[in-house]
CSV table of C-alpha atoms in Angstrom, one decimal:
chain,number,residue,atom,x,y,z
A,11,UNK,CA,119.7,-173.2,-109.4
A,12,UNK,CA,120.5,-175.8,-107.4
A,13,UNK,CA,124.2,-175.1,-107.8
A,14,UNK,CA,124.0,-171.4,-107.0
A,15,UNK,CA,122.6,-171.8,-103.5
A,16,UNK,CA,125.0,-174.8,-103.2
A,17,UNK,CA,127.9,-172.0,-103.5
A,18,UNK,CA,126.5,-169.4,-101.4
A,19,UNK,CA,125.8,-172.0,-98.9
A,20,UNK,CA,129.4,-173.0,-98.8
A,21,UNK,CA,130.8,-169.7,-99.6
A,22,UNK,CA,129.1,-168.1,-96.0
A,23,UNK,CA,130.4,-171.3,-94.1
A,24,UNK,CA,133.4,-170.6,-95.0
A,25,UNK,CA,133.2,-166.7,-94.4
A,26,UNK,CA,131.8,-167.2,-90.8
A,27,UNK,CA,135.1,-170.0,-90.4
A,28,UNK,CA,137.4,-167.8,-91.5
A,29,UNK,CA,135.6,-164.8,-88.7
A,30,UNK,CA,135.7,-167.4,-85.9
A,31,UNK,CA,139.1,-168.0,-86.7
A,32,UNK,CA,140.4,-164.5,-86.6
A,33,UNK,CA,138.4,-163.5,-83.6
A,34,UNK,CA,140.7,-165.0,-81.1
A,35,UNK,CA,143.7,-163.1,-82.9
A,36,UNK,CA,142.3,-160.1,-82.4
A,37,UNK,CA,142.4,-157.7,-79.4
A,38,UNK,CA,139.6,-155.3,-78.1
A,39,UNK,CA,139.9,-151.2,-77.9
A,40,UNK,CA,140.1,-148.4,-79.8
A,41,UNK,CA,141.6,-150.2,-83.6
A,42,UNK,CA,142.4,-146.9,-86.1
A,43,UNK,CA,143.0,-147.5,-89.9
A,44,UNK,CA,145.0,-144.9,-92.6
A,45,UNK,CA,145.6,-145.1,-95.4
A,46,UNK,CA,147.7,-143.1,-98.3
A,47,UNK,CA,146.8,-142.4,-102.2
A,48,UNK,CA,148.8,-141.1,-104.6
A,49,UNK,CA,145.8,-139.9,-105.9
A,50,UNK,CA,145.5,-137.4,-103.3
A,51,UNK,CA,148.8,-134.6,-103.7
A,52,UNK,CA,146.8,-133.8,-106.8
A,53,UNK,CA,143.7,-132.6,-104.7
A,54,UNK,CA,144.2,-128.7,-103.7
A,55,UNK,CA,144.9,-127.9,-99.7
A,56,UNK,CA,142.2,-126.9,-97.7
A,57,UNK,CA,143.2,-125.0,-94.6
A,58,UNK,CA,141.8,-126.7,-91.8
């Protein structure tokens, strides 16, 4: 038991480091995200 919260502990430190760290990288506005499936020329067209 004593283990498990040992890992969680350190596994959110290291989460929250890892945000901090990436925050500064980062710049604010508008941030849009595609993405493509192969999966998807098998689905029929809908007209819009």
């Amino acid at each position: 038991m004593q283990t498990a919260i040992r890992i969680v502990l350190v596994s959110a430190i290291l989460l929250n480091a890892a945000t901090c760290v990436a925050a500064d990288k980062m710049k604010p506005g508008l941030w849009e995200m595609t993405t493509k499936s192969d999966a998807m020329k098998a689905m029929p067209k809908i007209p819009p």
